[in-house]
Tab-separated table of C-alpha atoms in Angstrom:
chain	number	residue	atom	x	y	z
A	918	MET	CA	12.587	-55.436	1.296
A	919	ASP	CA	11.845	-55.653	-2.349
A	920	SER	CA	8.206	-57.562	-2.620
A	921	LEU	CA	9.461	-59.899	-5.751
A	922	THR	CA	13.075	-60.808	-4.643
A	923	GLY	CA	12.519	-60.513	-0.913
A	924	GLN	CA	15.793	-58.817	-0.454
A	925	PRO	CA	16.324	-55.459	1.442
A	926	ARG	CA	16.196	-52.609	-1.092
A	927	PRO	CA	18.940	-50.208	-1.729
A	928	VAL	CA	19.300	-47.277	0.437
A	929	SER	CA	18.892	-44.059	-1.830
A	930	ARG	CA	22.221	-41.974	-2.105
A	931	ARG	CA	20.656	-38.964	-0.414
A	932	TRP	CA	19.552	-40.745	2.675
A	933	ARG	CA	23.169	-42.328	2.858
A	934	PHE	CA	24.397	-38.920	2.538
A	935	THR	CA	21.948	-37.521	5.302
A	936	GLY	CA	23.534	-40.504	7.663
A	937	TRP	CA	27.003	-39.495	7.223
A	938	LEU	CA	25.820	-35.994	7.859
A	939	LEU	CA	24.084	-36.730	10.896
A	940	ALA	CA	27.125	-38.599	12.435
A	941	ALA	CA	29.815	-36.014	11.455
A	942	VAL	CA	28.037	-32.978	12.818
A	943	TRP	CA	28.680	-34.459	16.411
A	944	LEU	CA	32.316	-33.809	15.870
A	945	PHE	CA	31.789	-30.251	16.498
A	946	PHE	CA	32.426	-31.234	19.980
A	947	LEU	CA	36.043	-32.332	19.317
A	948	ASN	CA	36.774	-28.336	18.441
A	949	VAL	CA	38.038	-27.595	22.110
A	950	PRO	CA	40.808	-30.584	22.415
A	951	ILE	CA	41.779	-30.108	18.807
A	952	SER	CA	42.744	-26.274	19.781
A	953	THR	CA	44.441	-27.747	22.872
A	954	ALA	CA	46.418	-30.067	21.157
A	955	LEU	CA	47.453	-27.680	18.343
A	956	ASP	CA	48.595	-25.360	20.777
A	957	GLN	CA	50.879	-27.861	22.681
A	958	ALA	CA	54.334	-26.508	22.962
A	959	GLN	CA	55.912	-29.828	22.342
A	960	PRO	CA	55.548	-31.461	18.579
A	961	TRP	CA	55.092	-34.880	19.908
A	962	ARG	CA	52.064	-33.828	22.184
A	963	ARG	CA	50.541	-32.273	19.141
A	964	ILE	CA	50.776	-35.061	16.817
A	965	VAL	CA	49.834	-37.339	19.360
A	966	GLY	CA	46.913	-35.176	20.270
A	967	VAL	CA	45.833	-34.452	16.763
A	968	VAL	CA	46.255	-38.193	15.443
A	969	THR	CA	44.456	-39.745	18.496
A	970	LEU	CA	41.338	-37.206	17.893
A	971	PHE	CA	41.483	-37.894	14.037
A	972	VAL	CA	41.321	-41.765	14.932
A	973	PHE	CA	38.508	-40.882	17.445
A	974	GLY	CA	36.538	-38.993	15.447
A	975	LEU	CA	36.673	-41.543	12.257
A	976	GLY	CA	36.025	-44.235	14.675
A	977	TYR	CA	33.120	-42.916	16.131
A	978	VAL	CA	31.462	-41.910	12.489
A	979	LEU	CA	32.287	-45.616	11.419
A	980	LEU	CA	30.615	-47.059	14.452
A	981	PHE	CA	27.406	-44.727	14.167
A	982	GLN	CA	27.151	-45.708	10.214
A	983	TRP	CA	27.449	-49.423	11.233
A	984	ALA	CA	24.825	-49.232	13.769
A	985	ARG	CA	22.554	-47.108	11.585
A	986	HIS	CA	22.860	-49.747	8.827
A	987	LEU	CA	21.661	-52.419	11.383
A	988	ARG	CA	18.721	-50.385	12.457
A	989	GLU	CA	17.457	-49.789	9.074
A	990	HIS	CA	17.182	-53.342	8.260
A	991	LEU	CA	15.655	-53.999	11.609
A	992	GLN	CA	18.452	-56.211	12.668
A	993	PRO	CA	19.615	-56.319	16.251
A	994	ILE	CA	22.921	-54.773	17.361
A	995	PRO	CA	25.341	-57.338	18.737
A	996	PRO	CA	25.798	-56.460	22.521
A	997	ARG	CA	29.305	-58.057	22.570
A	998	ARG	CA	30.633	-55.961	19.604
A	999	ALA	CA	29.044	-52.729	20.631
A	1000	GLY	CA	30.765	-53.145	24.173
A	1001	ILE	CA	34.067	-53.669	22.534
A	1002	ALA	CA	33.664	-50.669	20.262
A	1003	LEU	CA	32.600	-48.251	23.151
A	1004	LEU	CA	35.704	-49.434	25.207
A	1005	GLY	CA	37.767	-48.935	21.846
A	1006	LEU	CA	36.545	-45.475	22.007
A	1007	VAL	CA	37.354	-44.678	25.727
A	1008	ALA	CA	40.658	-46.105	25.142
A	1009	VAL	CA	41.370	-43.803	22.153
A	1010	GLY	CA	40.093	-40.744	24.277
A	1011	LEU	CA	42.701	-41.967	27.046
A	1012	ALA	CA	45.247	-41.897	24.844
A	1013	SER	CA	44.791	-38.111	23.637
A	1014	ILE	CA	45.424	-36.937	27.081
A	1015	PRO	CA	49.142	-36.280	26.377
A	1016	GLY	CA	48.018	-33.910	23.738
A	1017	THR	CA	44.782	-32.532	25.209
A	1018	ALA	CA	45.034	-32.639	29.001
A	1019	GLY	CA	41.751	-32.301	30.614
A	1020	ASP	CA	40.117	-31.320	27.293
A	1021	TRP	CA	40.222	-35.278	26.448
A	1022	THR	CA	36.655	-35.269	28.631
A	1023	ALA	CA	34.878	-34.201	25.424
A	1024	THR	CA	35.281	-37.439	23.774
A	1025	LEU	CA	33.069	-38.416	26.400
A	1026	VAL	CA	30.163	-36.795	25.154
A	1027	PHE	CA	30.627	-39.204	21.942
A	1028	VAL	CA	30.836	-42.396	24.357
A	1029	ALA	CA	27.580	-41.511	25.976
A	1030	ALA	CA	25.782	-40.604	22.533
A	1031	SER	CA	27.174	-44.028	21.098
A	1032	ALA	CA	26.099	-45.753	24.315
A	1033	VAL	CA	22.341	-44.568	23.665
A	1034	PHE	CA	22.123	-45.846	20.099
A	1035	LEU	CA	23.774	-48.886	20.669
A	1036	LEU	CA	22.930	-50.248	23.825
A	1037	SER	CA	19.780	-51.081	25.886
A	1038	ALA	CA	18.308	-48.193	28.116
A	1039	THR	CA	19.508	-49.643	31.079
A	1040	GLN	CA	23.040	-49.977	29.958
A	1041	ALA	CA	22.974	-46.539	28.245
A	1042	LEU	CA	21.729	-44.994	31.356
A	1043	VAL	CA	24.522	-46.283	33.310
A	1044	ILE	CA	27.019	-45.360	30.802
A	1045	VAL	CA	25.894	-41.996	30.380
A	1046	ALA	CA	25.712	-41.361	34.168
A	1047	LEU	CA	29.565	-42.370	34.363
A	1048	CYS	CA	30.258	-40.205	31.337
A	1049	ALA	CA	28.893	-37.290	33.074
A	1050	LEU	CA	30.186	-37.812	36.491
A	1051	ILE	CA	33.873	-38.667	34.988
A	1052	PRO	CA	34.581	-34.710	34.219
A	1053	LEU	CA	33.584	-33.872	37.557
A	1054	VAL	CA	35.577	-36.156	39.136
A	1055	GLY	CA	38.717	-35.559	37.180
A	1056	ALA	CA	38.371	-31.617	37.826
A	1057	TRP	CA	38.236	-32.490	41.784
A	1058	LEU	CA	41.347	-34.827	41.404
A	1059	VAL	CA	43.156	-32.574	39.102
A	1060	PRO	CA	43.209	-28.937	39.700
A	1061	THR	CA	44.306	-28.010	36.277
A	1062	TRP	CA	41.582	-29.513	34.506
A	1063	THR	CA	39.029	-26.669	34.264
A	1064	GLY	CA	35.577	-26.179	32.548
A	1065	GLU	CA	34.738	-29.911	32.992
A	1066	SER	CA	31.096	-28.889	34.075
A	1067	THR	CA	30.627	-27.790	30.652
A	1068	VAL	CA	31.299	-31.092	29.598
A	1069	THR	CA	29.073	-32.687	31.952
A	1070	VAL	CA	25.978	-30.613	30.539
A	1071	ALA	CA	27.183	-31.681	26.740
A	1072	VAL	CA	27.358	-35.149	27.786
A	1073	LEU	CA	23.509	-35.069	29.017
A	1074	LEU	CA	22.463	-32.772	26.308
A	1075	ALA	CA	23.970	-35.131	23.801
A	1076	SER	CA	22.594	-38.334	25.266
A	1077	PHE	CA	18.866	-36.805	25.080
A	1078	ALA	CA	19.307	-35.543	21.606
A	1079	MET	CA	20.739	-39.012	20.565
A	1080	PHE	CA	17.808	-40.921	22.169
A	1081	GLY	CA	15.364	-38.762	20.107
A	1082	VAL	CA	17.602	-39.749	16.960
A	1083	SER	CA	17.590	-43.460	17.879
A	1084	ARG	CA	13.936	-43.834	18.355
A	1085	LEU	CA	13.388	-41.682	15.326
A	1086	ALA	CA	15.551	-43.933	13.161
A	1087	GLN	CA	13.989	-47.048	14.678
A	1088	ARG	CA	10.369	-46.035	13.979
A	1089	ASN	CA	11.531	-44.860	10.265
A	1090	SER	CA	12.767	-48.441	9.813
A	1091	GLU	CA	9.649	-50.115	10.937
A	1092	LEU	CA	7.578	-47.824	9.160
A	1093	ARG	CA	9.497	-48.655	5.903
A	1094	ALA	CA	9.545	-52.013	6.402
A	1095	ALA	CA	5.660	-51.960	7.219
A	1096	GLN	CA	5.369	-50.144	3.922
A	1097	GLN	CA	7.278	-52.838	2.028
A	1098	GLU	CA	5.281	-55.722	3.558
A	1099	ILE	CA	2.147	-53.784	2.783
A	1100	GLY	CA	3.513	-53.896	-0.726
A	1101	ARG	CA	4.299	-57.473	-0.809
A	1102	LEU	CA	1.095	-58.565	0.450
A	1103	ALA	CA	-0.872	-56.170	-2.250
A	1104	VAL	CA	1.376	-58.321	-5.018
A	1105	ALA	CA	0.417	-61.508	-3.307
A	1106	GLU	CA	-3.449	-60.742	-3.078
A	1107	GLU	CA	-3.168	-59.472	-6.966
A	1108	ARG	CA	-1.736	-62.624	-7.835
A	1109	ALA	CA	-4.416	-64.647	-5.951
A	1110	ARG	CA	-7.065	-62.547	-7.752
A	1111	ALA	CA	-5.588	-63.208	-11.088
A	1112	ALA	CA	-5.635	-67.084	-10.019
A	1113	ARG	CA	-9.025	-67.058	-8.849
A	1114	ASP	CA	-10.513	-65.288	-12.067
A	1115	LEU	CA	-8.544	-67.498	-14.344
A	1116	HIS	CA	-9.999	-70.597	-12.517
A	1117	ASP	CA	-13.492	-69.388	-12.746
A	1118	ILE	CA	-13.095	-68.584	-16.336
A	1119	LEU	CA	-11.337	-71.414	-17.937
A	1120	GLY	CA	-12.634	-74.012	-15.312
A	1121	HIS	CA	-16.245	-73.392	-16.580
A	1122	SER	CA	-15.259	-72.843	-20.565
A	1123	LEU	CA	-13.064	-75.975	-20.630
A	1124	THR	CA	-15.295	-78.165	-18.798
A	1125	VAL	CA	-18.164	-77.460	-21.549
A	1126	VAL	CA	-15.380	-78.060	-24.264
A	1127	ALA	CA	-14.361	-81.612	-23.008
A	1128	ILE	CA	-18.288	-82.464	-22.722
A	1129	LYS	CA	-19.013	-81.352	-26.350
A	1130	ALA	CA	-15.925	-82.789	-27.680
A	1131	GLU	CA	-16.736	-86.307	-25.826
A	1132	LEU	CA	-20.254	-85.989	-27.565
A	1133	ALA	CA	-18.756	-85.245	-31.070
A	1134	GLY	CA	-16.754	-88.043	-30.678
A	1135	ARG	CA	-19.696	-90.358	-29.679
A	1136	LEU	CA	-21.781	-88.794	-32.448
A	1137	ILE	CA	-18.900	-88.845	-35.432
A	1138	GLU	CA	-20.268	-92.465	-36.411
A	1139	VAL	CA	-23.858	-92.005	-36.087
A	1140	ASP	CA	-24.691	-88.414	-37.016
A	1141	THR	CA	-21.793	-86.800	-38.667
A	1142	VAL	CA	-23.744	-83.462	-39.128
A	1143	ARG	CA	-24.662	-82.989	-35.447
A	1144	ALA	CA	-20.665	-84.192	-34.743
A	1145	ALA	CA	-19.717	-81.342	-36.972
A	1146	ALA	CA	-22.095	-79.069	-35.212
A	1147	GLU	CA	-20.673	-79.907	-31.834
A	1148	ILE	CA	-17.027	-79.629	-33.201
A	1149	ALA	CA	-17.805	-75.920	-34.312
A	1150	GLU	CA	-19.176	-75.272	-30.759
A	1151	VAL	CA	-16.024	-76.570	-29.527
A	1152	GLU	CA	-14.168	-74.323	-31.660
A	1153	ARG	CA	-16.438	-71.311	-30.684
A	1154	LEU	CA	-16.346	-72.179	-27.048
A	1155	ALA	CA	-12.282	-72.282	-27.191
A	1156	ARG	CA	-11.860	-69.108	-28.991
A	1157	ALA	CA	-14.575	-67.373	-26.561
A	1158	ALA	CA	-12.297	-69.108	-23.432
A	1159	LEU	CA	-9.063	-67.452	-25.257
A	1160	ALA	CA	-10.795	-64.026	-25.577
A	1161	ASP	CA	-11.974	-64.146	-21.797
A	1162	VAL	CA	-8.175	-64.797	-20.719
A	1163	ARG	CA	-7.102	-61.857	-22.703
A	1164	GLN	CA	-9.633	-59.616	-21.083
A	1165	THR	CA	-8.674	-61.183	-17.589
A	1166	VAL	CA	-5.112	-60.215	-18.565
A	1167	GLY	CA	-5.903	-56.583	-19.318
A	1168	ALA	CA	-8.657	-56.084	-16.498
A	1169	TYR	CA	-11.242	-57.617	-14.984
A	1170	ARG	CA	-13.521	-59.551	-17.212
A	1171	GLU	CA	-17.146	-58.317	-17.418
A	1172	VAL	CA	-19.473	-60.928	-16.093
A	1173	THR	CA	-23.332	-60.834	-16.271
A	1174	LEU	CA	-26.173	-62.541	-14.897
A	1175	ALA	CA	-27.987	-62.882	-18.129
A	1176	GLY	CA	-24.596	-63.887	-20.041
A	1177	GLU	CA	-24.263	-66.656	-17.631
A	1178	LEU	CA	-27.764	-67.788	-17.733
A	1179	ALA	CA	-27.334	-68.614	-21.307
A	1180	GLY	CA	-23.950	-70.220	-20.976
A	1181	ALA	CA	-25.252	-72.312	-18.446
A	1182	ARG	CA	-28.456	-73.399	-20.779
A	1183	SER	CA	-25.840	-74.390	-23.498
A	1184	ALA	CA	-23.482	-76.246	-20.960
A	1185	LEU	CA	-26.177	-78.137	-19.097
A	1186	ALA	CA	-27.887	-79.314	-22.422
A	1187	ALA	CA	-24.228	-80.580	-23.753
A	1188	ALA	CA	-23.854	-82.606	-20.687
A	1189	GLY	CA	-27.478	-83.873	-21.056
A	1190	ILE	CA	-28.723	-81.996	-17.842
A	1191	ALA	CA	-32.435	-80.847	-18.231
A	1192	ALA	CA	-32.237	-77.225	-17.208
A	1193	GLU	CA	-34.956	-75.123	-15.319
A	1194	LEU	CA	-34.140	-71.767	-15.717
A	1195	PRO	CA	-35.610	-68.059	-14.946
A	1196	ALA	CA	-37.756	-66.679	-17.741
A	1197	GLU	CA	-36.701	-63.104	-16.695
A	1198	VAL	CA	-33.749	-61.639	-14.962
A	1199	PRO	CA	-34.824	-59.148	-12.536
A	1200	GLU	CA	-33.063	-55.771	-12.531
A	1201	LEU	CA	-29.766	-55.551	-10.325
A	1202	PRO	CA	-27.406	-53.163	-9.317
A	1203	ARG	CA	-24.123	-53.850	-11.336
A	1204	GLU	CA	-22.158	-54.975	-8.650
A	1205	TRP	CA	-24.833	-57.705	-7.585
A	1206	ASP	CA	-25.793	-58.651	-11.224
A	1207	ARG	CA	-21.993	-59.481	-11.438
A	1208	LEU	CA	-21.781	-61.605	-8.168
A	1209	PHE	CA	-24.727	-63.426	-9.146
A	1210	GLY	CA	-23.223	-64.080	-12.883
A	1211	TRP	CA	-20.111	-65.687	-10.826
A	1212	THR	CA	-22.516	-67.697	-8.715
A	1213	VAL	CA	-24.241	-69.409	-11.734
A	1214	ARG	CA	-20.763	-69.872	-13.249
A	1215	GLU	CA	-19.464	-71.532	-10.471
A	1216	GLY	CA	-22.665	-73.764	-9.353
A	1217	VAL	CA	-23.177	-74.845	-13.019
A	1218	THR	CA	-19.765	-75.816	-13.349
A	1219	ASN	CA	-19.626	-77.830	-10.192
A	1220	VAL	CA	-23.159	-79.580	-11.697
A	1221	VAL	CA	-21.768	-80.532	-14.743
A	1222	ARG	CA	-18.305	-81.893	-13.375
A	1223	HIS	CA	-19.225	-83.690	-9.985
A	1224	SER	CA	-22.850	-84.006	-9.591
A	1225	GLY	CA	-24.255	-87.172	-11.945
A	1226	ALA	CA	-27.574	-85.049	-11.976
A	1227	ARG	CA	-30.236	-85.468	-14.396
A	1228	CYS	CA	-31.714	-81.775	-13.708
A	1229	CYS	CA	-30.419	-78.528	-12.513
A	1230	THR	CA	-32.490	-75.751	-11.093
A	1231	ILE	CA	-31.392	-72.301	-11.056
A	1232	ARG	CA	-33.671	-69.687	-9.344
A	1233	VAL	CA	-32.997	-65.869	-9.234
A	1234	ARG	CA	-34.686	-63.253	-6.950
A	1235	PRO	CA	-33.663	-59.757	-6.593
A	1236	ASP	CA	-31.923	-60.517	-3.091
A	1237	GLU	CA	-30.995	-64.018	-3.956
A	1238	VAL	CA	-29.594	-66.726	-6.476
A	1239	GLU	CA	-29.621	-70.301	-6.175
A	1240	VAL	CA	-28.088	-73.453	-8.245
A	1241	SER	CA	-29.356	-76.749	-7.367
A	1242	ASP	CA	-29.494	-80.227	-8.781
A	1243	ASP	CA	-30.659	-84.023	-8.094
A	1244	GLY	CA	-27.444	-85.484	-8.243
A	1245	ARG	CA	-25.554	-87.150	-5.702
A	1246	GLY	CA	-24.688	-84.492	-3.591
A	1247	PRO	CA	-21.818	-83.522	-1.321
A	1248	SER	CA	-20.453	-86.572	0.771
A	1249	THR	CA	-20.534	-84.181	3.798
A	1250	PRO	CA	-22.618	-81.081	4.237
A	1251	ASP	CA	-19.343	-78.789	3.618
A	1252	ALA	CA	-17.073	-81.142	1.709
A	1253	ASP	CA	-17.521	-79.026	-1.520
A	1254	ALA	CA	-17.257	-75.469	0.480
A	1255	ALA	CA	-13.255	-75.510	0.105
A	1256	GLY	CA	-13.235	-75.864	-3.710
A	1257	TYR	CA	-10.962	-73.186	-5.354
A	1258	GLY	CA	-13.837	-71.910	-7.021
A	1259	LEU	CA	-16.003	-71.616	-4.207
A	1260	VAL	CA	-13.347	-69.809	-2.170
A	1261	GLY	CA	-13.146	-67.048	-4.887
A	1262	LEU	CA	-16.981	-66.778	-4.920
A	1263	ARG	CA	-16.896	-66.333	-1.039
A	1264	GLU	CA	-14.158	-63.568	-1.348
A	1265	ARG	CA	-16.343	-61.685	-3.863
A	1266	ALA	CA	-19.430	-62.168	-1.322
A	1267	ARG	CA	-17.798	-61.152	1.242
A	1268	ARG	CA	-17.258	-57.786	-0.285
A	1269	LEU	CA	-20.892	-56.886	-0.650
A	1270	ASP	CA	-21.829	-58.679	2.899
A	1271	ALA	CA	-23.660	-61.244	1.059
A	1272	VAL	CA	-23.973	-65.056	2.450
A	1273	VAL	CA	-22.803	-67.999	0.663
A	1274	THR	CA	-24.633	-71.239	1.484
A	1275	VAL	CA	-23.303	-74.615	0.157
A	1276	GLY	CA	-24.497	-77.854	0.804
A	1277	ARG	CA	-27.456	-80.722	0.136
A	1278	ARG	CA	-30.497	-80.031	-1.291
A	1279	ARG	CA	-32.582	-82.549	0.345
A	1280	ASP	CA	-32.681	-84.159	3.669
A	1281	ASP	CA	-32.053	-87.565	2.368
A	1282	GLY	CA	-28.479	-86.421	1.573
A	1283	THR	CA	-29.046	-86.041	-2.241
A	1284	GLY	CA	-28.456	-83.222	-4.512
A	1285	PHE	CA	-26.289	-80.121	-4.424
A	1286	LEU	CA	-27.460	-76.681	-3.421
A	1287	LEU	CA	-25.415	-73.394	-3.914
A	1288	ARG	CA	-27.112	-70.080	-2.820
A	1289	VAL	CA	-25.951	-66.658	-2.384
A	1290	HIS	CA	-28.139	-64.419	-0.344
A	1291	ALA	CA	-28.085	-60.711	0.417
A	1292	PRO	CA	-29.029	-59.800	4.045
A	1293	VAL	CA	-31.511	-57.410	4.650
A	1294	GLY	CA	-30.153	-53.798	4.370
A	1295	ALA	CA	-26.961	-55.058	2.338
A	1296	ARG	CA	-28.308	-53.762	-0.924
């Protein structure tokens, strides 16, 4: 199934040709009744024998292709249609008796093989048993029919072989469907990842832009010089956000803890929130430096947007980063744990076996806390 359209993918020409060849190769078993029909002394018997065997062979191949098409698309084979088709094959085989005499029983090989491919195991077993017994019973009732024991062996061998073919076709179809589903899920995961990255990048940048634009609007009549500086900063942030989006479209954006701490200082200052930031950043492995950077970005964005805080504190240790404030805090301990940015942060932390904690900073219900901690032995 196509991962974008949801429609089944077209079968390749080579595989389609292989399917026809697989069906046609079984027609070898019709060589004996065809020879018998061609050796008939009466023309009408020759015509009846050849025409009915041709119709039988064509019907069998078309029936096999129909069933194979359904199996390829993991669709159930309608039992009623399958039963009618098998009865049609038996009827055409019986109609060939005037031209093939006792050799018409060769058609039972195809009936048994078709039953294995079309019907359930129990139903197929019954049909195969009947097809194996009919030549023996017919030879007993009609002494001129000879060699029918060979047909019985052919029925059993063909049924066994068709059982393997049918199971192989089923497994291949299931494997192909599983591979296509994996591809579809990979595309969905990549889209979700891109959405998370764009949210994390633009959410922070646009929040700071909005705050600085609001500040510039208040200052424009009071302090035009500072207002102009804030507008220039808005322009710089907008250009930086655009550059981030372009980097994200091309590849993962490189996020560092030092860079995010610098951005946090600017964002908190623009929002009028006092900042307590670490003077130094410890040496961290690249993946942990990136994860801690995303934590600072997400935590500061939430503080600026929702907290109403007067002070924000960021603490960084070799195994932990923590962002907290003295604002109103979440309404419940996990009220903000399902935010889209926090979902993305949890997924990033999970890749490194890190633990994300979201909740209140104080027991009195005030303040907000976001902590990412590396368990012992995780680094």
